[in-house]
PDB file of C-alpha atoms in Angstrom:
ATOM      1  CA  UNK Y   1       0.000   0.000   0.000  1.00 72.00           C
ATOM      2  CA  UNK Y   2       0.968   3.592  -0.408  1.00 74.00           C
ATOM      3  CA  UNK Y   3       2.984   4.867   2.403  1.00 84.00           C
ATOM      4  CA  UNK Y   4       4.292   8.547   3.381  1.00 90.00           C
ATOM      5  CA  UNK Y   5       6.869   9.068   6.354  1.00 91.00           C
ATOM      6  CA  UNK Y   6       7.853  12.072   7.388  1.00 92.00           C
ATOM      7  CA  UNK Y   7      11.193  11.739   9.818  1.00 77.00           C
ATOM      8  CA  UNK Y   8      10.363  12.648  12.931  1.00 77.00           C
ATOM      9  CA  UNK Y   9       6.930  13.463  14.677  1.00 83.00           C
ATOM     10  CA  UNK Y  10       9.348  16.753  16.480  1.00 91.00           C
ATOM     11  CA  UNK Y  11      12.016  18.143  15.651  1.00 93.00           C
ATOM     12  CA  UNK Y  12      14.325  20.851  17.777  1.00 95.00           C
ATOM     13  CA  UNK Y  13      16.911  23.163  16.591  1.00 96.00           C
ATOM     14  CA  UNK Y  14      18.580  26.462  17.639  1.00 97.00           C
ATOM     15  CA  UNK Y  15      17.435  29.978  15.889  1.00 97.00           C
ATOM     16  CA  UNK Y  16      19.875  30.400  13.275  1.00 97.00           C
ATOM     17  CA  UNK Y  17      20.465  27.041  12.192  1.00 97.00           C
ATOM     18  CA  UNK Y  18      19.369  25.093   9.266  1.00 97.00           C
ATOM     19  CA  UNK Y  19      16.103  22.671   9.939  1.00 96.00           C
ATOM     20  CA  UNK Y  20      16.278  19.665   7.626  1.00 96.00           C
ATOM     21  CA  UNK Y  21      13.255  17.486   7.255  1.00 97.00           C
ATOM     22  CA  UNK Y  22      12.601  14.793   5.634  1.00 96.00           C
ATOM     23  CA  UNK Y  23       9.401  13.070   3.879  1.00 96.00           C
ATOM     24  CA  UNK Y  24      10.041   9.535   2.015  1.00 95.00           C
ATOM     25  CA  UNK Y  25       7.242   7.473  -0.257  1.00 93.00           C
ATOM     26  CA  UNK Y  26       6.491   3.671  -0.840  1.00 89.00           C
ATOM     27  CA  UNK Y  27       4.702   2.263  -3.500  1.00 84.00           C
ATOM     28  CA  UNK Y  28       3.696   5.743  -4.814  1.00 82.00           C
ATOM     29  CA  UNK Y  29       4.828   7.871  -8.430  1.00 82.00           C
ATOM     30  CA  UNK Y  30       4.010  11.006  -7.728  1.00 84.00           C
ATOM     31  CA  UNK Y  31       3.868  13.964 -10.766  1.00 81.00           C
ATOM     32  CA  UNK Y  32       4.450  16.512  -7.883  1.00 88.00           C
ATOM     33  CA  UNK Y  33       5.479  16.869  -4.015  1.00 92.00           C
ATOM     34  CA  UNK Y  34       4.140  19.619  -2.151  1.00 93.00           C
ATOM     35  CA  UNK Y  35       5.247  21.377   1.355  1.00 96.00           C
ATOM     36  CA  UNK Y  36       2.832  23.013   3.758  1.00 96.00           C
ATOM     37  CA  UNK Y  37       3.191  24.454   6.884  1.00 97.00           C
ATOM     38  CA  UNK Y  38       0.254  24.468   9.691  1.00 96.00           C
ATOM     39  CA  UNK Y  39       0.149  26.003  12.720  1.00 95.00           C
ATOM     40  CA  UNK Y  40      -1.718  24.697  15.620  1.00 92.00           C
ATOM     41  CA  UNK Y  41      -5.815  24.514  14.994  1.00 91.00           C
ATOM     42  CA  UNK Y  42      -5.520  26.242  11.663  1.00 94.00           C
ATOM     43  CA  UNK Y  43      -5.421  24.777   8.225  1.00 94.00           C
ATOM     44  CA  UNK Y  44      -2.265  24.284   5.802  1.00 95.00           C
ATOM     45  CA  UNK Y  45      -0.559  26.563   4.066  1.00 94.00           C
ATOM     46  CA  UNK Y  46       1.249  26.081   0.844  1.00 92.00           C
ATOM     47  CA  UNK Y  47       4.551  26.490   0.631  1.00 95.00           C
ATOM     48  CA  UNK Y  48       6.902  24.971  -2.396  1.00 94.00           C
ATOM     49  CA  UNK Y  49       5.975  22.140  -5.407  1.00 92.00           C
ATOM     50  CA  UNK Y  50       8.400  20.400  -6.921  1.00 93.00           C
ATOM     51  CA  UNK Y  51       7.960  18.524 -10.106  1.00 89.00           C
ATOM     52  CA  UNK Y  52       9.385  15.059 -10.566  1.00 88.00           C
ATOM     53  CA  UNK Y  53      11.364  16.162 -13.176  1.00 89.00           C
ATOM     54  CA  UNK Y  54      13.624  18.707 -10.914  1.00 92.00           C
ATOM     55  CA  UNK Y  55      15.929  18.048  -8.452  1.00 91.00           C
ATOM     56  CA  UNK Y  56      15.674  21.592  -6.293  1.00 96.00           C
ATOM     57  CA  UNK Y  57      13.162  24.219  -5.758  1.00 96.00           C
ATOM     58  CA  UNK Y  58      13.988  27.628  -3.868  1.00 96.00           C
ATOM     59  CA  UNK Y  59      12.244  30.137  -2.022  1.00 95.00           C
ATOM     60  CA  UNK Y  60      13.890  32.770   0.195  1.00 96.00           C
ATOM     61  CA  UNK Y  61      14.931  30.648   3.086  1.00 97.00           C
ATOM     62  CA  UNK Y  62      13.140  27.875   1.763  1.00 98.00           C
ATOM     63  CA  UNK Y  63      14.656  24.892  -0.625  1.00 98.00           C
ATOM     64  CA  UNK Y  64      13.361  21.301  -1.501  1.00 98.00           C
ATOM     65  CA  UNK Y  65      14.524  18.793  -3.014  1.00 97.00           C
ATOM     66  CA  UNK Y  66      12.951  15.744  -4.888  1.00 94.00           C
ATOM     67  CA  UNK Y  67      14.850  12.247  -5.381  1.00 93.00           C
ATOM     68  CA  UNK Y  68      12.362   9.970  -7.014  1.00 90.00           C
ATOM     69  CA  UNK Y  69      14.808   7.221  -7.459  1.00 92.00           C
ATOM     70  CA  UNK Y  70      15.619   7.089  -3.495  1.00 93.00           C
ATOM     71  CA  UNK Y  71      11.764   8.344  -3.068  1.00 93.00           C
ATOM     72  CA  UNK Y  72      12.662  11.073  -0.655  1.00 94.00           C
ATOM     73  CA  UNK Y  73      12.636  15.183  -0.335  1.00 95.00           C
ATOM     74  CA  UNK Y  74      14.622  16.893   1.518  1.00 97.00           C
ATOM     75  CA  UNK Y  75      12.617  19.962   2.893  1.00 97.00           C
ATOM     76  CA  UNK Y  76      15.374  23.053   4.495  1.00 98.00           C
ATOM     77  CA  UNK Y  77      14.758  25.790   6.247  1.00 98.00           C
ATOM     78  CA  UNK Y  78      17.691  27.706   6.448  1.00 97.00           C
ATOM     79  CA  UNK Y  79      18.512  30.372   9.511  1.00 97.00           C
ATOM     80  CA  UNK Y  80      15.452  29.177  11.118  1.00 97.00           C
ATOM     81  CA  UNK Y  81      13.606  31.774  13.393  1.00 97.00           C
ATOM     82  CA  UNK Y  82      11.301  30.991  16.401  1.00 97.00           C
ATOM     83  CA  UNK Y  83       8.615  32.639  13.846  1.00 97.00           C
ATOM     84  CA  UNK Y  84       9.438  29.111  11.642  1.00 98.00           C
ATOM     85  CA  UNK Y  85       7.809  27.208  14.565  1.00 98.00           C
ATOM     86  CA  UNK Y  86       5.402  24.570  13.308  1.00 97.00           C
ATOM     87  CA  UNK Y  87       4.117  21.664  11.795  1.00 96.00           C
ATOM     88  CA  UNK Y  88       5.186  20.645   8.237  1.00 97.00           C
ATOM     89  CA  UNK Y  89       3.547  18.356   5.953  1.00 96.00           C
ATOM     90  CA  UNK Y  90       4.509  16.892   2.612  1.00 96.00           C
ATOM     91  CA  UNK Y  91       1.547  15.726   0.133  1.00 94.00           C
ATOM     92  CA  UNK Y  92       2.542  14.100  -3.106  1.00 91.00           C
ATOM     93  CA  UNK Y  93      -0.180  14.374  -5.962  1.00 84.00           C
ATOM     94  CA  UNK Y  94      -0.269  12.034  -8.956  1.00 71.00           C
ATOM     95  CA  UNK Y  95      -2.656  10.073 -10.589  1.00 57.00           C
ATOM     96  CA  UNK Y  96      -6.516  11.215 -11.346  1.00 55.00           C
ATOM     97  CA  UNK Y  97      -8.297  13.936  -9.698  1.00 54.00           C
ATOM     98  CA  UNK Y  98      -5.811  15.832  -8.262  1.00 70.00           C
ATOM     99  CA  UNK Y  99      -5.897  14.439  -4.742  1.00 82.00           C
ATOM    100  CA  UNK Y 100      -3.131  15.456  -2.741  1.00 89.00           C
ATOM    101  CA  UNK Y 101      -2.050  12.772  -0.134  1.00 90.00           C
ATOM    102  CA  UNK Y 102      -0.585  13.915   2.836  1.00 93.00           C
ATOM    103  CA  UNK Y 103       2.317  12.625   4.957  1.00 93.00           C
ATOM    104  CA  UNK Y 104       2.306  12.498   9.013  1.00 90.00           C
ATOM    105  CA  UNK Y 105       4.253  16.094   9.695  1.00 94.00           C
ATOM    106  CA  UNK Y 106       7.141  17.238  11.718  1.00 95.00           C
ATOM    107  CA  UNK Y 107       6.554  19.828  14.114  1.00 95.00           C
ATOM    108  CA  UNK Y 108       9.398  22.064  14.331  1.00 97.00           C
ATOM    109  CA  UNK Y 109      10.237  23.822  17.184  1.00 97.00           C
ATOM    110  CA  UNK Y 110      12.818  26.479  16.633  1.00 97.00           C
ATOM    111  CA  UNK Y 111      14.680  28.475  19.928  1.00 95.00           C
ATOM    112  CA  UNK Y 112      16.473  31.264  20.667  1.00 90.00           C
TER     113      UNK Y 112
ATOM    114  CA  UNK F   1      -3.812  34.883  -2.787  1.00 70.00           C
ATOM    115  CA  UNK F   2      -6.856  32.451  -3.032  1.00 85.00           C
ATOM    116  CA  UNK F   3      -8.671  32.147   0.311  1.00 91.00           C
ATOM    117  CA  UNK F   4     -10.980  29.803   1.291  1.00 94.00           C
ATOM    118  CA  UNK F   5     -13.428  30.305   4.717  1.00 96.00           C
ATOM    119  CA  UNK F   6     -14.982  28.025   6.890  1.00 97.00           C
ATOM    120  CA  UNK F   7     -18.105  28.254   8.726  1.00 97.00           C
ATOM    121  CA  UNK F   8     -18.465  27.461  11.890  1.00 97.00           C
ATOM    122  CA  UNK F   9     -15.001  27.725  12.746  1.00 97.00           C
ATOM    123  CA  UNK F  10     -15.835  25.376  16.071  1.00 97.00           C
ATOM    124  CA  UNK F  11     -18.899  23.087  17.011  1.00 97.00           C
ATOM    125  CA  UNK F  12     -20.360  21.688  20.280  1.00 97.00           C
ATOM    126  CA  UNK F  13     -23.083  18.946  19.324  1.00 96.00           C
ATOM    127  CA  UNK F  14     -24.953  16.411  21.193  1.00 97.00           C
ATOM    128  CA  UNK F  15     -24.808  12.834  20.302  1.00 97.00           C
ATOM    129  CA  UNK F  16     -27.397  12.161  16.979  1.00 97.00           C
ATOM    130  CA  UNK F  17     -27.736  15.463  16.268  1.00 97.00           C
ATOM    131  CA  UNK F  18     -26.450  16.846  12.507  1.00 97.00           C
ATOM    132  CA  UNK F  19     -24.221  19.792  11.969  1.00 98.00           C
ATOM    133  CA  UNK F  20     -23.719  21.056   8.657  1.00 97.00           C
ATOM    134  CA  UNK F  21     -20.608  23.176   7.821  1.00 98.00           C
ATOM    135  CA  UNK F  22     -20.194  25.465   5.134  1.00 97.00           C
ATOM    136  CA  UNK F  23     -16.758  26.040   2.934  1.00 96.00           C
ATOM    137  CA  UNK F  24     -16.431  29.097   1.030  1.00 95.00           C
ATOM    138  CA  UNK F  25     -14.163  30.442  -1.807  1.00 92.00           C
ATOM    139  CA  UNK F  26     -13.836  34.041  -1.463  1.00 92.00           C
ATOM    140  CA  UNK F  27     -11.966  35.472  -4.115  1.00 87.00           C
ATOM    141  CA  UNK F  28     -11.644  32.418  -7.176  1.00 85.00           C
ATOM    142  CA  UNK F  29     -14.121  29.828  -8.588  1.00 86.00           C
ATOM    143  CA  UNK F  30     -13.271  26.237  -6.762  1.00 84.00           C
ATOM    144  CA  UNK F  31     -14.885  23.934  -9.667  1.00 83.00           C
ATOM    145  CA  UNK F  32     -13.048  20.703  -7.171  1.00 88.00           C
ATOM    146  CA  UNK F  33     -13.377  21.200  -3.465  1.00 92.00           C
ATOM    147  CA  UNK F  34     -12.037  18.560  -0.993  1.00 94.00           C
ATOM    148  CA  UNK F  35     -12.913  17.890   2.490  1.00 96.00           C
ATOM    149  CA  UNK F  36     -10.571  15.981   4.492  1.00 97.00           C
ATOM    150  CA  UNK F  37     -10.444  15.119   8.283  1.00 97.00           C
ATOM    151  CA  UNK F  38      -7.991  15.512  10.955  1.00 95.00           C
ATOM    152  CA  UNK F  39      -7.410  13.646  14.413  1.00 93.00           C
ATOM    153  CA  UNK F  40      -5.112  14.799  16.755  1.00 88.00           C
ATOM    154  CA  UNK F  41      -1.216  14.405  16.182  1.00 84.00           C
ATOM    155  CA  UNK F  42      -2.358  12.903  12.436  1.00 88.00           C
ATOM    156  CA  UNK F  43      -2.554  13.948   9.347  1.00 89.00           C
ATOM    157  CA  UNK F  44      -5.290  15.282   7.128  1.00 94.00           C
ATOM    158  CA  UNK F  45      -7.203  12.240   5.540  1.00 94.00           C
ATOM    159  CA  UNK F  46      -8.821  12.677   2.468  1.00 94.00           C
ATOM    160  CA  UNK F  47     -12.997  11.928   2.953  1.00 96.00           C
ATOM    161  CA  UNK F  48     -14.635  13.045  -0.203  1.00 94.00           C
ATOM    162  CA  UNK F  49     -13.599  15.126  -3.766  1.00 91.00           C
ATOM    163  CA  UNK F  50     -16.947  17.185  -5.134  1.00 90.00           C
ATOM    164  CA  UNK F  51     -17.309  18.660  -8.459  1.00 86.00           C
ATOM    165  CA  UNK F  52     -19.719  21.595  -8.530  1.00 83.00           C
ATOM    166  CA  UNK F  53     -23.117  19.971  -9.489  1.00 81.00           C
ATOM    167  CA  UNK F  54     -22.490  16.140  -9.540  1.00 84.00           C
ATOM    168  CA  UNK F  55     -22.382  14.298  -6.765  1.00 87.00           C
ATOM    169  CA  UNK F  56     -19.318  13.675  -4.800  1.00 92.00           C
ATOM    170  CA  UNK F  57     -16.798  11.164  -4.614  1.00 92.00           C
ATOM    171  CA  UNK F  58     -15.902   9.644  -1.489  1.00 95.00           C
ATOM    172  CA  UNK F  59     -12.920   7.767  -0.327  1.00 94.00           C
ATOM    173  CA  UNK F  60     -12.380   4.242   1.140  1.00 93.00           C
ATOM    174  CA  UNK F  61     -14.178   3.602   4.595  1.00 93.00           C
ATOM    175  CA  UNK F  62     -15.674   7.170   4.696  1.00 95.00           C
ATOM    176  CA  UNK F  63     -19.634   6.531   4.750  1.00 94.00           C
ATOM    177  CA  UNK F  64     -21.344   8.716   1.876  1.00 93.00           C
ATOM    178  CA  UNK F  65     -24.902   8.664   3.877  1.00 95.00           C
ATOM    179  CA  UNK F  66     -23.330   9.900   6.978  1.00 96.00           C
ATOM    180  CA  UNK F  67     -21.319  12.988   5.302  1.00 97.00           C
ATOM    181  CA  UNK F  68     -23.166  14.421   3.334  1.00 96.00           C
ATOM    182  CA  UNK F  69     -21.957  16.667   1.092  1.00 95.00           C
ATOM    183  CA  UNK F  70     -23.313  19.630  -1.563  1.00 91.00           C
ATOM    184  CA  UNK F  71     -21.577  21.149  -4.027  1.00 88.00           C
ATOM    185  CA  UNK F  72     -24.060  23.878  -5.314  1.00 83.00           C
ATOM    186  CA  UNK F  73     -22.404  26.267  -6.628  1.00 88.00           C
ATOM    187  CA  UNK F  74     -18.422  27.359  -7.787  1.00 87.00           C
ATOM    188  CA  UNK F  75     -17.931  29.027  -4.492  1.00 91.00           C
ATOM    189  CA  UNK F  76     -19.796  27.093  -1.822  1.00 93.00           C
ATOM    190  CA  UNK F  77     -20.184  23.495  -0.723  1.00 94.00           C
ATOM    191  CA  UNK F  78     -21.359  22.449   2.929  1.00 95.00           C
ATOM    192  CA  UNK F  79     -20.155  18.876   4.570  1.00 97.00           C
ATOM    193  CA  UNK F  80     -23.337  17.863   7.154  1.00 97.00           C
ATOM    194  CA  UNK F  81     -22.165  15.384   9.882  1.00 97.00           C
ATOM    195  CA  UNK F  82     -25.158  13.210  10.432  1.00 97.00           C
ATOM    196  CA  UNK F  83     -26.116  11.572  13.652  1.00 96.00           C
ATOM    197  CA  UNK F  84     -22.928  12.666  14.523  1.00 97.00           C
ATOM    198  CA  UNK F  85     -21.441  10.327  17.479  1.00 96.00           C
ATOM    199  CA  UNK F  86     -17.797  11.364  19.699  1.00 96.00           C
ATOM    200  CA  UNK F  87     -16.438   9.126  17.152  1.00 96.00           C
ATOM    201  CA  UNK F  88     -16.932  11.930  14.661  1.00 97.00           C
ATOM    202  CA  UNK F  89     -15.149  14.781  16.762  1.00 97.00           C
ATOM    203  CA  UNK F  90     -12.057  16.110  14.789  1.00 97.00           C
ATOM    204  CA  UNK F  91     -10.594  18.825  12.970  1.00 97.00           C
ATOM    205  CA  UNK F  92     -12.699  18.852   9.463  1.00 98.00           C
ATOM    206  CA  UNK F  93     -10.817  20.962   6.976  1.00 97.00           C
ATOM    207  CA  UNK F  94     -11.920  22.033   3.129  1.00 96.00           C
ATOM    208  CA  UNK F  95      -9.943  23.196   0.411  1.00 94.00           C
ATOM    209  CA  UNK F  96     -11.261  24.831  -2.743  1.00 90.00           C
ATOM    210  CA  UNK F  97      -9.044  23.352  -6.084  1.00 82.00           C
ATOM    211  CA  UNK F  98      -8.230  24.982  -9.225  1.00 70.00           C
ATOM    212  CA  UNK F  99      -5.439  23.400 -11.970  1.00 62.00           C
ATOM    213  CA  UNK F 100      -2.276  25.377 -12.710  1.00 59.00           C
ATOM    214  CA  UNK F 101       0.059  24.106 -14.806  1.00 57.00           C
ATOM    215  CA  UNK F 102      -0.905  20.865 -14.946  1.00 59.00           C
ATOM    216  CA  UNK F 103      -0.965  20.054 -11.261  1.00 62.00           C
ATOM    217  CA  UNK F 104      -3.333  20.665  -8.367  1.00 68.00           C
ATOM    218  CA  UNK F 105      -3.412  23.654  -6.440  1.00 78.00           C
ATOM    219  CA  UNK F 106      -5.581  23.157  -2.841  1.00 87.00           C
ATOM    220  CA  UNK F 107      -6.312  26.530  -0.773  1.00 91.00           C
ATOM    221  CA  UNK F 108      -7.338  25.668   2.492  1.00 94.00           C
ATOM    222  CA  UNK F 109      -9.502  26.565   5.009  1.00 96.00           C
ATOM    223  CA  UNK F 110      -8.951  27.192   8.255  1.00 96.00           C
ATOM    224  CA  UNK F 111     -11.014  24.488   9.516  1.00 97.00           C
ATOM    225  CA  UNK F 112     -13.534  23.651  11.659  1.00 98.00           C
ATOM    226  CA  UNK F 113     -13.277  21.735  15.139  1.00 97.00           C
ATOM    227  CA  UNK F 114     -16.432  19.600  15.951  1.00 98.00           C
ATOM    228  CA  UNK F 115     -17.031  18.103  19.234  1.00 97.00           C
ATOM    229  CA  UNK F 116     -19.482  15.802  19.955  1.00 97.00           C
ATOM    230  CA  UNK F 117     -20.373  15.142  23.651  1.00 96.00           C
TER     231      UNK F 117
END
């Protein structure tokens, strides 16, 4: 069956520093992998999309990347800021109808 | 940016009562709207895809007669809970679709918390 894992349930890192997380796929071919963030009791916000075709997608202090041999992105954040504190989630879309299919999320908790 | 609202934003409910929740998209035309369901510490779970006017299409295990939704128009559709049981209580979240560039593009709501005592 399809599977998404997402690294960690938490992860904890200094302000400043670069948070790495990390979303791999089973039994899945996905046209694109998206990254949202959501904060506690609200709904997701879109981030970055990444085709299967490219291997690195930037924003500011935002960059993805998409393996689809090893199944896996990469999601950075980089100088994180307390403000980055949240959960992310990775949804890979493929197939009919556009459904996006969400992975478990990392909540990132960034201090000063 | 697209932005899609949700109405009630938080329910209290008795046991078999219904509660009927409304997702709007504000500022674009959602032909596709999703409604997906969220327990605590989980992740969203797809329950339904609705086109506006046909009837929706619902995903493994998620009982069409006891979600009900309506897709009436390019800017509204409503999920109703019925009989709604504790069971049911979670974080019910809608997005409104549109395709760019060949791929999907989901603006979400801010959700909608229903508790059922």
């Amino acid at each position: 069956s399809q599977k998404i894992e997402q690294n960690s349930e938490a992860l904890n890192i200094q302000e400043g520093k670069t948070a790495t997380l990390t979303c791999n796929y089973t039994n899945y071919s996905p046209a694109y992998l998206q990254w949202y963030r959501q904060d506690p009791g609200r709904g997701p916000v879109f981030l970055l999309l990444i085709r299967e075709n490219e291997k690195e997608k930037r924003k500011e202090r935002l960059k993805v990347t998409f393996d689809t041999t090893l199944k896996q992105s990469l999601f950075h954040i980089t100088a994180s800021q307390p403000a980055d504190s949240a959960t992310y989630l990775c949804a890979l879309e493929g197939g009919t109808a556009s459904k996006l299919t969400f992975g478990t999320g990392t909540r990132l908790q960034v201090t000063l | 940016g697209a932005v899609v609202s949700q109405h009630p934003s938080w329910v209290i409910c008795k046991s078999g009562t219904s509660v009927k929740i409304e997702c709007r998209s504000l500022d674009f035309q959602a032909t596709t709207m999703f409604w997906y369901r969220q327990f605590p510490k989980q992740s969203l779970m797809l329950m339904a895809t609705s086109n506006e006017g046909s009837k929706a299409t619902y995903e493994q295990g998620v009982e069409k007669d006891k979600f009900l939704i309506n897709h009436a128009s390019l800017t509204l559709s409503t999920l109703t809970v019925t009989s709604a049981h504790p069971e049911d209580s979670s974080f019910y979240i809608c997005s409104g679709g549109s395709m760019g560039q060949g791929h999907s593009r989901q603006f979400f709501g801010p959700g909608t918390r229903l508790t059922v005592l």
